[in-house]
mmCIF file of C-alpha atoms in Angstrom:
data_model
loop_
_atom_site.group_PDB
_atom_site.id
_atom_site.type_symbol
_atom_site.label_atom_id
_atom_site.label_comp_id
_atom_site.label_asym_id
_atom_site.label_seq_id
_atom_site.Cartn_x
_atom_site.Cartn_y
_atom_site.Cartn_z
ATOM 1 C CA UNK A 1 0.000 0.000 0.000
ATOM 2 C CA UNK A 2 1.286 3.633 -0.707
ATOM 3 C CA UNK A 3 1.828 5.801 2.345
ATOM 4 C CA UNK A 4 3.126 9.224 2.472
ATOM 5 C CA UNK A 5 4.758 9.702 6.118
ATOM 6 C CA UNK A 6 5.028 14.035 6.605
ATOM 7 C CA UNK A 7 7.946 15.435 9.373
ATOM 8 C CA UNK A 8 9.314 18.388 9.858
ATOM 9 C CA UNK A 9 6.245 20.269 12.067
ATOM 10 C CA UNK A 10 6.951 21.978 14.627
ATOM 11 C CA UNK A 11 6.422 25.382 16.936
ATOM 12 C CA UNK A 12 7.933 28.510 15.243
ATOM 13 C CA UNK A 13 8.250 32.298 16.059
ATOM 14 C CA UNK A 14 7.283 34.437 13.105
ATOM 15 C CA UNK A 15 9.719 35.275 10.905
ATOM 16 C CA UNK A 16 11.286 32.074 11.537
ATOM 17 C CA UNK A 17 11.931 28.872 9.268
ATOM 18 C CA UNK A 18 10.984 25.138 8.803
ATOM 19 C CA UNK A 19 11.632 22.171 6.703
ATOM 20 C CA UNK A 20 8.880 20.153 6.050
ATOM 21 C CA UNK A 21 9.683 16.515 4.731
ATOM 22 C CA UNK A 22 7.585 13.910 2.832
ATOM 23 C CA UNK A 23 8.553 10.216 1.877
ATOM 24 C CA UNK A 24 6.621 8.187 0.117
ATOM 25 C CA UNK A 25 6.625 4.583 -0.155
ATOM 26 C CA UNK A 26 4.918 1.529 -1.596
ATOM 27 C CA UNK A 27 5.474 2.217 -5.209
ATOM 28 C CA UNK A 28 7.253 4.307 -7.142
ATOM 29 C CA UNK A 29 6.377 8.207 -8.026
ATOM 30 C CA UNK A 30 9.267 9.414 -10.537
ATOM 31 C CA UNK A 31 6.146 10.714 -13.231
ATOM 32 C CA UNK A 32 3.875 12.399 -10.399
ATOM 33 C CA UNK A 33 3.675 15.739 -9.269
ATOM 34 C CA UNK A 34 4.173 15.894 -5.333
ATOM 35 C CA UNK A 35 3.398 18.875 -3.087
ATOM 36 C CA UNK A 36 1.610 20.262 -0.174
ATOM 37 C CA UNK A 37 -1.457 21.601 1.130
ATOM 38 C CA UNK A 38 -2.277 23.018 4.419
ATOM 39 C CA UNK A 39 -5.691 23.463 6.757
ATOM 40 C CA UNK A 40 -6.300 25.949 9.770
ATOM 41 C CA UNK A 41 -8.182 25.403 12.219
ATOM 42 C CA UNK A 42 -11.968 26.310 11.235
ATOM 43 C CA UNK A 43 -10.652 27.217 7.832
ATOM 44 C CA UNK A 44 -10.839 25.139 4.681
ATOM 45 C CA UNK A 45 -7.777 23.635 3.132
ATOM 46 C CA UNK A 46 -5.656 25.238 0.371
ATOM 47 C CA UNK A 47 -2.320 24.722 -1.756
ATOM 48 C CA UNK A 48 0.764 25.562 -0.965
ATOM 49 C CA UNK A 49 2.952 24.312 -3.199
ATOM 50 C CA UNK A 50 3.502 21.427 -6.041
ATOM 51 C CA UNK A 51 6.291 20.400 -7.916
ATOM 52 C CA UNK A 52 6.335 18.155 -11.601
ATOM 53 C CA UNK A 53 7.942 14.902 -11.599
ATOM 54 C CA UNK A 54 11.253 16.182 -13.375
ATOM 55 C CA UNK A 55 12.014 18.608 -10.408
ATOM 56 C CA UNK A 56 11.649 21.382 -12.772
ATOM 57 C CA UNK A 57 8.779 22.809 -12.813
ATOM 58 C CA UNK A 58 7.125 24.244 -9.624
ATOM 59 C CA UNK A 59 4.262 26.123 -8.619
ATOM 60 C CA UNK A 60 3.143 28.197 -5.228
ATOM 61 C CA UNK A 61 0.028 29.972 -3.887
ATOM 62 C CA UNK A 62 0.718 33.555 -4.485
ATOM 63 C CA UNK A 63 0.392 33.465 -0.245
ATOM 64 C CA UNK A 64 3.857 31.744 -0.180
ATOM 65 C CA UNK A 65 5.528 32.858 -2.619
ATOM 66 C CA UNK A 66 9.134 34.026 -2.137
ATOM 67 C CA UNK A 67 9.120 32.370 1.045
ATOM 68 C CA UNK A 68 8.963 28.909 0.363
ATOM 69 C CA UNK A 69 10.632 26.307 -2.169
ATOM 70 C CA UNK A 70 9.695 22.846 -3.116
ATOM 71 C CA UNK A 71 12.290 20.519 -3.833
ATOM 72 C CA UNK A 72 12.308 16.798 -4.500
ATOM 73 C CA UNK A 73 14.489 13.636 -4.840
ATOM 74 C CA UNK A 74 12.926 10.934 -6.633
ATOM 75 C CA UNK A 75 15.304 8.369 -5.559
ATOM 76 C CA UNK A 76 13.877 8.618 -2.115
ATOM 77 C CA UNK A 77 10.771 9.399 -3.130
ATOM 78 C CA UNK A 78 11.195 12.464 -1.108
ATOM 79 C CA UNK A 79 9.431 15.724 -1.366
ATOM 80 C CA UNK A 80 10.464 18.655 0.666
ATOM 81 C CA UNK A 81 9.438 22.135 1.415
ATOM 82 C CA UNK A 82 11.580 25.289 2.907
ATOM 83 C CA UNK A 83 9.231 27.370 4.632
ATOM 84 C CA UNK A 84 11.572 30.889 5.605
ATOM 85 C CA UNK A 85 9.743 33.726 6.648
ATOM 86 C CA UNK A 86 6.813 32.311 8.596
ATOM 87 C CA UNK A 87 3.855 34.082 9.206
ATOM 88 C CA UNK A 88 1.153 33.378 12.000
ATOM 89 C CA UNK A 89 -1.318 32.998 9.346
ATOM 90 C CA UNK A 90 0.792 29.707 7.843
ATOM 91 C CA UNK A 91 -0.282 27.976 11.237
ATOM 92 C CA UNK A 92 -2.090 24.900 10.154
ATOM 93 C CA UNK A 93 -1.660 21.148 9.836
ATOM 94 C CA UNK A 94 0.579 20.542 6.516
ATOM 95 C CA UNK A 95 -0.510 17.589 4.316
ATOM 96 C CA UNK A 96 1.914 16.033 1.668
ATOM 97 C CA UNK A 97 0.312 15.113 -1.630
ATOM 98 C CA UNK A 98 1.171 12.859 -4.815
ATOM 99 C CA UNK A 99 -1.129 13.235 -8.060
ATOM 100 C CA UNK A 100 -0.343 12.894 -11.414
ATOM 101 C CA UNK A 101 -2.352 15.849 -12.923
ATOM 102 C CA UNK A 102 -0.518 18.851 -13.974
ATOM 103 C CA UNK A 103 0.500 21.793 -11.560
ATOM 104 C CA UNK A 104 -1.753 23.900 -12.083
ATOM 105 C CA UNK A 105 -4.684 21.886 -11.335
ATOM 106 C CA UNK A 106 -3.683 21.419 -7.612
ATOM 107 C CA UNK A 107 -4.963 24.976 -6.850
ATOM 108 C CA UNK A 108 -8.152 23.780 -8.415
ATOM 109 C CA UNK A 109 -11.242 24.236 -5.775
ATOM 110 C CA UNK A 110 -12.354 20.748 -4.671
ATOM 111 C CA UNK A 111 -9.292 19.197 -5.871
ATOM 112 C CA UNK A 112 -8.683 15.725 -4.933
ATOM 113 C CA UNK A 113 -5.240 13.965 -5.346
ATOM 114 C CA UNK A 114 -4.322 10.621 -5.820
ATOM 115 C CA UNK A 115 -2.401 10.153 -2.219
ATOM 116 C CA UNK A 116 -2.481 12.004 0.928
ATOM 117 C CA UNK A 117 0.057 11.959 3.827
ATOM 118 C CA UNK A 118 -1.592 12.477 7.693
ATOM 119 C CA UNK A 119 0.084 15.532 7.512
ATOM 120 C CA UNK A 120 2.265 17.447 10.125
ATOM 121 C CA UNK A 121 1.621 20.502 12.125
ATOM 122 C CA UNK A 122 2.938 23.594 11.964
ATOM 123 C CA UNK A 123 2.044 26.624 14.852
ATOM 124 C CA UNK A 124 4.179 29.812 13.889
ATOM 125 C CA UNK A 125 3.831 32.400 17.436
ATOM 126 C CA UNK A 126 3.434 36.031 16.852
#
């Protein structure tokens, strides 16, 4: 069975930084996108950020942009994401994601991807 296993959460002042890290495992995804979405409490989840299977393409909500990157490793089936700057308002629980639509449909309303990880949380203090 595929399972995507997030780490990385943790409590943050603003302004501060975190790596979030996803692995997946039970099969292989070299030719799917993989990214993250995140969920406040009593809010409704959104994107964050996705990245194509080559590496080379990425995309961001306009929300994170400039402060975090997506990066991945397909040998370890690894997607990761350098969150600098943080901002109370990126408090929520972070879920890693695999699909193999394109990029831009992951900031699609409704959207529902092939995986999900548990996710991991992240609490950034004023």
């Amino acid at each position: 069975q595929v399972q995507l296993v997030e780490s990385g959460g943790g409590l943050v002042q603003a302004g501060g930084s975190l790596r979030l890290s996803c692995a997946a495992s039970g099969r292989t995804f070299s030719s799917y996108a993989m990214g993250w979405f995140r969920q406040a409490p009593g809010k409704e989840r959104e994107f964050v950020a996705a990245i194509n299977w080559s590496g080379l393409s990425t995309y961001y909500a306009d929300s994170v942009k400039g402060r975090f990157t997506i990066s991945r490793d397909n040998i370890k089936n690894t997607v990761l994401l350098q969150m600098n700057n943080l901002k109370p308002e990126d408090t929520g629980v972070y879920y890693c994601a695999v699909d193999s639509r394109q990029l831009s449909d992951w900031a699609r309303p409704g959207v529902v991807m092939d995986y999900w990880g548990k996710g991991t949380l992240v609490t950034v203090s004023s």
